[in-house]
Short mmCIF file of C-alpha atoms and ligand atoms in Angstrom, two decimals:
data_model
loop_
_atom_site.label_atom_id
_atom_site.label_comp_id
_atom_site.label_asym_id
_atom_site.label_seq_id
_atom_site.Cartn_x
_atom_site.Cartn_y
_atom_site.Cartn_z
CA UNK A 1099 -0.19 0.03 -0.08
CA UNK A 1100 1.20 3.36 -0.76
CA UNK A 1101 1.63 5.82 2.24
CA UNK A 1102 3.20 9.08 0.81
CA UNK A 1103 3.08 10.14 -2.92
CA UNK A 1104 4.98 12.76 -4.54
CA UNK A 1105 3.73 13.74 -7.92
CA UNK A 1106 5.92 16.12 -10.57
CA UNK A 1107 6.65 17.84 -7.19
CA UNK A 1108 9.09 21.06 -8.26
CA UNK A 1109 9.78 23.94 -5.77
CA UNK A 1110 11.45 27.36 -6.99
CA UNK A 1111 12.21 29.86 -4.21
CA UNK A 1112 11.28 33.32 -5.51
CA UNK A 1113 14.78 34.75 -4.38
CA UNK A 1114 16.76 32.27 -6.50
CA UNK A 1115 14.53 32.65 -9.44
CA UNK A 1116 14.91 30.34 -12.12
CA UNK A 1117 16.79 27.15 -10.98
CA UNK A 1118 14.54 24.78 -8.98
CA UNK A 1119 15.37 23.59 -5.71
CA UNK A 1120 13.65 20.50 -6.30
CA UNK A 1121 12.55 19.54 -9.96
CA UNK A 1122 9.79 17.24 -11.21
CA UNK A 1123 10.16 14.79 -8.43
CA UNK A 1124 7.83 11.38 -8.51
CA UNK A 1125 8.40 9.22 -5.46
CA UNK A 1126 5.95 6.62 -3.82
CA UNK A 1127 6.68 5.54 -0.55
CA UNK A 1128 5.05 2.27 0.74
CA UNK A 1129 3.19 2.11 4.21
CA UNK A 1130 5.78 1.40 6.84
CA UNK A 1131 8.58 1.62 4.42
CA UNK A 1132 11.85 3.30 5.52
CA UNK A 1133 12.64 5.56 2.75
CA UNK A 1134 15.99 7.34 2.45
CA UNK A 1135 16.85 10.75 0.24
CA UNK A 1136 20.50 11.04 -0.27
CA UNK A 1137 22.59 13.16 -2.09
CA UNK A 1138 24.97 16.04 -1.95
CA UNK A 1139 24.88 19.13 -0.05
CA UNK A 1140 21.97 21.66 -1.79
CA UNK A 1141 20.35 18.80 -3.78
CA UNK A 1142 17.17 19.56 -2.58
CA UNK A 1143 16.65 16.74 0.32
CA UNK A 1144 15.54 19.06 3.09
CA UNK A 1145 13.27 21.29 0.71
CA UNK A 1146 11.55 17.99 -0.28
CA UNK A 1147 11.02 16.74 3.31
CA UNK A 1148 9.85 19.84 4.28
CA UNK A 1149 7.10 19.88 1.63
CA UNK A 1150 6.33 16.62 2.83
CA UNK A 1151 5.72 18.04 6.08
CA UNK A 1152 3.93 20.96 4.83
CA UNK A 1153 6.74 23.67 5.87
CA UNK A 1154 7.09 24.68 2.30
CA UNK A 1155 4.47 24.39 -0.16
CA UNK A 1156 5.08 23.21 -4.14
CA UNK A 1157 5.63 25.40 -6.55
CA UNK A 1158 4.00 22.50 -8.64
CA UNK A 1159 3.08 19.10 -8.61
CA UNK A 1160 0.57 17.06 -5.80
CA UNK A 1161 1.74 15.49 -2.26
CA UNK A 1162 -0.76 12.71 -1.05
CA UNK A 1163 -0.86 10.78 2.21
CA UNK A 1164 -2.81 7.73 0.89
CA UNK A 1165 -5.51 8.82 -0.98
CA UNK A 1166 -5.77 12.32 0.58
CA UNK A 1167 -4.40 15.21 -1.23
CA UNK A 1168 -2.00 17.42 1.26
CA UNK A 1169 -0.39 19.53 -0.93
CA UNK A 1170 -1.42 22.62 0.32
CA UNK A 1171 -2.39 21.76 3.85
CA UNK A 1172 -0.45 23.15 6.92
CA UNK A 1173 1.76 21.33 8.78
CA UNK A 1174 -0.18 20.92 11.95
CA UNK A 1175 -2.72 18.94 10.19
CA UNK A 1176 -0.44 16.82 8.39
CA UNK A 1177 0.06 14.44 11.32
CA UNK A 1178 3.94 13.67 10.55
CA UNK A 1179 6.82 13.93 13.35
CA UNK A 1180 9.81 15.68 12.44
CA UNK A 1181 13.22 15.29 14.02
CA UNK A 1182 15.61 17.93 13.10
CA UNK A 1183 19.25 18.28 12.42
CA UNK A 1184 19.74 20.62 15.33
CA UNK A 1185 17.22 18.59 17.46
CA UNK A 1186 15.40 22.02 18.45
CA UNK A 1187 14.99 20.88 21.94
CA UNK A 1188 14.05 23.32 24.64
CA UNK A 1189 17.38 23.54 26.57
CA UNK A 1190 15.70 25.08 29.67
CA UNK A 1191 12.99 22.31 29.95
CA UNK A 1192 13.25 19.06 31.45
CA UNK A 1193 13.32 15.81 29.22
CA UNK A 1194 9.71 14.76 30.13
CA UNK A 1195 8.58 18.67 29.39
CA UNK A 1196 10.10 18.39 25.67
CA UNK A 1197 8.58 15.11 24.94
CA UNK A 1198 4.99 15.85 26.35
CA UNK A 1199 5.14 19.39 24.50
CA UNK A 1200 3.38 18.10 20.90
CA UNK A 1201 0.65 16.17 23.54
CA UNK A 1202 0.04 19.79 25.39
CA UNK A 1203 -0.34 21.35 22.12
CA UNK A 1204 -2.73 18.58 20.91
CA UNK A 1205 -4.57 18.81 24.26
CA UNK A 1206 -3.90 15.41 25.45
CA UNK A 1207 -5.46 14.55 29.11
CA UNK A 1208 -2.58 15.01 31.53
CA UNK A 1209 -2.51 11.26 32.97
CA UNK A 1210 -2.79 10.11 29.05
CA UNK A 1211 0.27 12.21 28.29
CA UNK A 1212 1.99 11.00 31.26
CA UNK A 1213 1.62 7.26 30.30
CA UNK A 1214 2.92 8.21 26.77
CA UNK A 1215 5.57 10.13 27.45
CA UNK A 1216 7.11 7.52 29.78
CA UNK A 1217 6.32 4.88 26.93
CA UNK A 1218 8.26 7.39 24.52
CA UNK A 1219 11.09 7.42 26.47
CA UNK A 1220 11.37 3.82 27.43
CA UNK A 1221 11.22 3.24 23.48
CA UNK A 1222 14.50 5.36 22.80
CA UNK A 1223 16.13 3.89 26.28
CA UNK A 1224 15.84 7.27 28.37
CA UNK A 1225 13.50 5.51 30.84
CA UNK A 1226 15.51 7.28 33.92
CA UNK A 1227 15.96 10.49 32.41
CA UNK A 1228 12.79 12.26 32.40
CA UNK A 1229 13.36 14.78 35.27
CA UNK A 1230 17.27 15.89 33.71
CA UNK A 1231 17.33 19.03 31.84
CA UNK A 1232 18.03 19.05 28.12
CA UNK A 1233 21.54 20.79 29.14
CA UNK A 1234 22.35 18.01 31.16
CA UNK A 1235 22.46 15.13 28.35
CA UNK A 1236 24.76 14.23 25.99
CA UNK A 1237 24.55 14.82 22.28
CA UNK A 1238 23.57 11.16 21.44
CA UNK A 1239 20.72 11.55 24.52
CA UNK A 1240 19.61 14.58 23.34
CA UNK A 1241 18.95 12.97 19.75
CA UNK A 1242 17.01 10.18 21.40
CA UNK A 1243 15.10 12.82 23.03
CA UNK A 1244 14.32 14.66 20.09
CA UNK A 1245 13.30 11.17 18.64
CA UNK A 1246 10.97 10.62 21.29
CA UNK A 1247 9.46 13.77 20.70
CA UNK A 1248 8.73 12.89 17.16
CA UNK A 1249 7.25 9.51 18.21
CA UNK A 1250 5.21 10.13 21.36
CA UNK A 1251 2.20 11.88 19.02
CA UNK A 1252 2.11 8.56 17.28
CA UNK A 1253 2.60 10.60 13.81
CA UNK A 1254 1.41 8.69 10.42
CA UNK A 1255 4.71 9.83 9.14
CA UNK A 1256 8.11 10.15 10.64
CA UNK A 1257 10.55 12.68 8.57
CA UNK A 1258 14.06 12.87 9.59
CA UNK A 1259 16.32 15.51 8.57
CA UNK A 1260 20.31 14.41 9.30
CA UNK A 1261 19.41 13.48 12.55
CA UNK A 1262 22.87 11.90 13.19
CA UNK A 1263 25.42 14.83 11.71
CA UNK A 1264 25.92 16.11 15.35
CA UNK A 1265 27.05 12.59 16.64
CA UNK A 1266 30.71 11.06 16.46
CA UNK A 1267 31.35 8.47 14.06
CA UNK A 1268 30.77 5.30 16.79
CA UNK A 1269 27.54 6.87 18.25
CA UNK A 1270 26.02 7.47 15.12
CA UNK A 1271 26.68 3.90 14.05
CA UNK A 1272 24.59 3.11 17.49
CA UNK A 1273 22.26 5.49 17.03
CA UNK A 1274 21.05 4.52 13.53
CA UNK A 1275 21.06 1.06 14.59
CA UNK A 1276 18.23 2.08 17.46
CA UNK A 1277 16.32 4.57 15.06
CA UNK A 1278 15.78 1.43 12.44
CA UNK A 1279 14.79 -0.65 15.48
CA UNK A 1280 12.28 1.76 16.91
CA UNK A 1281 11.00 2.28 13.39
CA UNK A 1282 10.50 -1.10 12.42
CA UNK A 1283 8.90 -1.89 16.00
CA UNK A 1284 6.29 1.26 15.62
CA UNK A 1285 6.00 0.24 11.96
CA UNK A 1286 5.89 3.52 11.11
CA UNK A 1287 6.61 5.26 7.39
CA UNK A 1288 10.02 7.12 7.66
CA UNK A 1289 11.69 9.50 5.35
CA UNK A 1290 14.85 10.10 6.32
CA UNK A 1291 17.67 12.73 4.66
CA UNK A 1292 21.23 11.92 5.00
CA UNK A 1293 24.42 12.71 2.66
CA UNK A 1294 26.35 9.95 3.98
CA UNK A 1295 26.23 6.99 1.06
CA UNK A 1296 26.88 4.38 3.82
CA UNK A 1297 24.15 5.56 6.26
CA UNK A 1298 21.54 5.23 3.66
CA UNK A 1299 22.64 1.88 2.51
CA UNK A 1300 22.95 0.17 6.28
CA UNK A 1301 19.24 1.83 7.25
CA UNK A 1302 16.89 2.16 4.03
CA UNK A 1303 14.30 -0.25 2.34
CA UNK A 1304 14.82 1.95 -0.30
CA UNK A 1305 17.05 5.14 -1.04
CA UNK A 1306 16.31 8.24 -3.77
CA UNK A 1307 19.33 9.17 -5.00
CA UNK A 1308 19.31 13.26 -5.70
CA UNK A 1309 21.78 15.58 -7.58
CA UNK A 1310 20.33 19.30 -8.59
CA UNK A 1311 16.97 19.09 -7.35
CA UNK A 1312 16.58 15.82 -9.33
CA UNK A 1313 16.21 12.28 -8.55
CA UNK A 1314 18.78 10.43 -10.38
CA UNK A 1315 17.40 6.72 -9.24
CA UNK A 1316 15.37 5.02 -6.83
CA UNK A 1317 16.15 1.49 -5.66
CA UNK A 1318 17.04 -0.38 -2.98
CA UNK A 1319 20.45 -0.39 -1.68
CA UNK A 1320 21.31 -3.44 -3.76
CA UNK A 1321 19.68 -2.09 -6.99
CA UNK A 1322 21.67 1.18 -6.78
CA UNK A 1323 25.13 -0.57 -5.57
CA UNK A 1324 24.90 -3.05 -8.06
CA UNK A 1325 22.75 -1.35 -10.84
CA UNK A 1326 23.52 2.37 -11.09
CA UNK A 1327 21.41 4.73 -13.40
CA UNK A 1328 24.43 6.62 -14.63
CA UNK A 1329 27.90 7.83 -13.65
CA UNK A 1330 26.63 10.07 -11.32
CA UNK A 1331 25.21 7.51 -8.97
CA UNK A 1332 27.97 5.04 -9.58
CA UNK A 1333 30.36 7.08 -8.53
CA UNK A 1334 28.38 8.78 -5.66
CA UNK A 1335 27.28 5.15 -3.94
CA UNK A 1336 30.75 3.85 -2.93
CA UNK A 1337 33.39 4.07 -5.24
CA UNK A 1338 33.34 3.05 -8.71
CA UNK A 1339 35.44 2.77 -12.11
CA UNK A 1340 33.70 4.15 -14.87
CA UNK A 1341 35.47 3.22 -18.49
CA UNK A 1342 34.39 4.32 -21.67
CA UNK A 1343 34.58 1.18 -24.22
CA UNK A 1344 33.93 0.93 -27.82
CA UNK A 1345 30.68 -1.06 -28.26
CA UNK A 1346 31.35 -4.00 -30.94
CA UNK A 1347 28.05 -5.58 -30.45
CA UNK A 1348 24.74 -5.08 -28.80
CA UNK A 1349 21.63 -7.24 -27.92
CA UNK A 1350 18.11 -6.05 -25.81
CA UNK A 1351 19.94 -6.55 -22.71
CA UNK A 1352 23.98 -6.67 -23.27
CA UNK A 1353 26.88 -4.93 -24.79
CA UNK A 1354 29.73 -6.48 -25.98
CA UNK A 1355 32.71 -4.01 -25.70
CA UNK A 1356 36.61 -3.78 -26.46
CA UNK A 1357 38.51 -3.86 -23.15
CA UNK A 1358 41.40 -1.52 -22.74
CA UNK A 1359 44.74 -3.43 -24.05
CA UNK A 1360 42.55 -5.93 -25.85
CA UNK A 1361 40.26 -8.73 -25.73
CA UNK A 1362 36.27 -8.19 -25.82
CA UNK A 1363 33.73 -8.96 -23.25
CA UNK A 1364 29.61 -8.94 -22.99
CA UNK A 1365 28.44 -6.86 -20.29
CA UNK A 1366 24.77 -6.70 -18.73
CA UNK A 1367 23.23 -3.43 -19.68
CA UNK A 1368 19.82 -1.71 -19.05
CA UNK A 1369 17.06 -2.75 -22.02
CA UNK A 1370 17.02 1.05 -22.75
CA UNK A 1371 20.48 1.26 -22.90
CA UNK A 1372 20.14 2.84 -26.79
CA UNK A 1373 23.85 1.52 -27.79
CA UNK A 1374 25.01 0.49 -31.31
CA UNK A 1375 27.92 -1.01 -32.69
CA UNK A 1376 30.43 1.68 -33.74
CA UNK A 1377 29.55 3.86 -30.46
CA UNK A 1378 31.22 3.85 -26.95
CA UNK A 1379 29.66 2.71 -23.90
CA UNK A 1380 30.02 3.71 -20.23
CA UNK A 1381 30.75 0.51 -18.27
CA UNK A 1382 31.20 0.73 -14.34
CA UNK A 1383 32.92 -1.76 -12.09
CA UNK A 1384 33.35 -1.85 -8.61
CA UNK A 1385 37.25 -1.62 -7.24
CA UNK A 1386 36.61 -4.53 -4.95
CA UNK A 1387 35.36 -6.84 -7.78
CA UNK A 1388 38.65 -6.33 -9.92
CA UNK A 1389 40.60 -9.71 -9.34
CA UNK A 1390 44.40 -9.13 -9.22
CA UNK A 1391 46.79 -11.60 -10.77
CA UNK A 1392 50.35 -12.47 -12.11
CA UNK A 1393 50.84 -9.67 -15.36
CA UNK A 1394 51.47 -13.16 -17.38
CA UNK A 1395 48.19 -14.93 -16.31
CA UNK A 1396 46.18 -16.09 -19.16
CA UNK A 1397 43.11 -13.93 -20.04
CA UNK A 1398 44.17 -11.37 -17.75
CA UNK A 1399 44.55 -7.69 -18.46
CA UNK A 1400 48.52 -6.21 -18.07
CA UNK A 1401 48.45 -2.66 -15.98
CA UNK A 1402 51.16 -0.76 -14.03
CA UNK A 1403 50.64 0.02 -10.42
CA UNK A 1404 50.77 3.42 -9.66
CA UNK A 1405 49.46 3.79 -6.53
CA UNK A 1406 49.24 1.75 -3.42
CA UNK A 1407 47.84 2.06 -0.04
CA UNK A 1408 47.42 -0.54 2.86
CA UNK A 1409 44.06 0.33 5.14
CA UNK A 1410 44.14 -2.71 6.95
CA UNK A 1411 40.85 -4.15 5.61
CA UNK A 1412 42.26 -4.13 2.26
CA UNK A 1413 44.79 -2.64 -0.25
CA UNK A 1414 43.66 0.14 -2.38
CA UNK A 1415 45.72 0.62 -5.48
CA UNK A 1416 45.23 2.83 -8.54
CA UNK A 1417 46.96 0.69 -11.70
CA UNK A 1418 47.17 2.39 -15.01
CA UNK A 1419 45.52 0.13 -17.94
CA UNK A 1420 45.92 1.23 -20.91
CA UNK A 1421 46.36 4.71 -20.37
CA UNK A 1422 43.04 4.94 -18.30
CA UNK A 1423 43.48 5.31 -14.24
CA UNK A 1424 41.65 2.19 -12.52
CA UNK A 1425 40.95 1.63 -8.90
CA UNK A 1426 41.61 -1.73 -7.39
CA UNK A 1427 40.55 -2.70 -3.81
CA UNK A 1428 41.95 -6.37 -3.03
CA UNK A 1429 42.31 -8.01 0.41
CA UNK A 1430 45.30 -9.96 -0.79
CA UNK A 1431 47.79 -8.72 -2.94
CA UNK A 1432 51.03 -10.50 -4.26
CA UNK A 1433 53.61 -10.05 -1.63
CA UNK A 1434 56.18 -7.65 -1.88
CA UNK A 1435 53.89 -5.79 -4.57
CA UNK A 1436 55.16 -1.87 -5.34
CA UNK A 1437 54.52 1.05 -7.40
CA UNK A 1438 55.79 0.49 -10.80
CA UNK A 1439 55.31 -3.29 -10.94
CA UNK A 1440 53.33 -4.76 -13.98
CA UNK A 1441 50.15 -7.11 -12.59
CA UNK A 1442 47.22 -8.89 -14.27
CA UNK A 1443 43.47 -7.77 -13.76
CA UNK A 1444 40.70 -9.63 -14.01
CA UNK A 1445 37.33 -8.13 -14.88
CA UNK A 1446 34.70 -10.36 -14.39
CA UNK A 1447 31.83 -9.70 -16.86
CA UNK A 1448 28.94 -10.37 -14.30
CA UNK A 1449 30.57 -7.51 -12.21
CA UNK A 1450 30.13 -5.28 -15.07
CA UNK A 1451 27.33 -2.82 -15.89
CA UNK A 1452 26.47 -0.65 -18.57
CA UNK A 1453 25.28 3.10 -16.96
CA UNK A 1454 23.90 6.18 -18.73
CA UNK A 1455 25.91 9.38 -18.76
N1 ATP B 1905 14.58 29.39 2.05
C1 ATP B 1905 15.10 29.45 0.49
N2 ATP B 1905 15.49 30.43 0.02
C2 ATP B 1905 15.72 30.09 -1.21
N3 ATP B 1905 16.68 29.27 -1.78
C3 ATP B 1905 17.02 28.38 -0.59
C4 ATP B 1905 16.06 28.15 0.47
N4 ATP B 1905 16.20 26.94 0.82
C5 ATP B 1905 16.74 26.16 0.17
N5 ATP B 1905 17.36 26.93 -1.17
C6 ATP B 1905 18.11 26.39 -2.06
O1 ATP B 1905 17.49 25.08 -2.85
C7 ATP B 1905 18.51 24.27 -2.87
C8 ATP B 1905 18.38 22.77 -2.05
O2 ATP B 1905 18.33 23.41 -0.96
P1 ATP B 1905 18.18 22.15 0.47
O3 ATP B 1905 18.48 22.71 1.68
O4 ATP B 1905 16.88 21.54 0.02
O5 ATP B 1905 19.26 21.21 -0.05
P2 ATP B 1905 19.99 19.87 1.31
O6 ATP B 1905 20.11 19.11 0.01
O7 ATP B 1905 19.33 19.73 2.08
O8 ATP B 1905 21.57 19.96 1.42
P3 ATP B 1905 22.18 19.95 3.04
O9 ATP B 1905 23.12 18.42 2.43
O10 ATP B 1905 23.43 20.91 2.73
O11 ATP B 1905 21.37 20.21 3.79
C9 ATP B 1905 20.23 25.13 -2.41
O12 ATP B 1905 20.49 25.58 -3.69
C10 ATP B 1905 19.78 26.02 -2.02
O13 ATP B 1905 20.37 27.01 -1.66
MG1 MG B 1906 19.59 19.99 4.30
#
């Protein structure tokens, strides 16, 4: 069942004139889904979320909750809970007073309110902190208060704008697991905004990758990782090599290309690839999917190591493959491998994928 729908939604701000902050966005989010808007700074994530919350109205397009058109409905009539990047808590009030705020506005009876506040604080594992002042809490605890405050009103939709950005790396990872647990338990449709691709991959049912106000691709983390729609998505999600290769054959869903340094390979491609013999294809392959062997290995492509970095988990190499710089990540490298050495590369065809420009 679709819960939140954005139909051709655009937003132009009067002051910035012609360029759309959000440009013709179509998104359909399922009930109970954890959906993430991911993209670089300024791509329109917050603007999109604020239109769902009702803090901005779209310049054109529609927003629906279920069958209801809420495009021009004010925020307090939308039944959404929002968690902001900077928490927006009241520092002089207690944890319980902060969490109770939305209930007070909604004129929920005092005993009912007390019960729900206690329940929400339990949910975020802050049961013993009700009477603490906000300025006596750590950043991670404040973040959980902000989450409890959004959850306590039992919104139909939970909206989270970079809620972890003020936390250190370890706390970010812990808190993202917590957010996901709470969201699953409550079964609440959630829209999450982040510019951190690893966070998006780890948390989301599906992701919309945005750039310059436009949705570049919508899919599961696996789809976006293994089948990026274009070079932007391929490079933004993890690291990826994108090789420009001559096309020597094409079918509905494959393209045969000539590899740098010789040989041909047939690569899976989206059915609308539109490529023909004589043209060039953009072919992506992840650094960790490239195999390493001896330069003399049969079928391997000969390359020269130009950079080599040991990170503990893997060795990151840059190699020169017939004039193209290619990134390789390998758990094991031949003993004594050094910059300047010749090495053999294996590019498995099923790990390659044709992307649009
Ligand atoms: N109130 C506003 N008035 C004019 N322009 C705005 C306004 N809010 C945002 N913009 C512009 O709209 C574009 C999208 O901004 P938005 O805040 O949605 O980006 P974002 O993806 O959330 O970025 P970040 O990751 O930095 O938070 C930017 O170019 C921004 O400058
Ligand atoms: Mg933002």
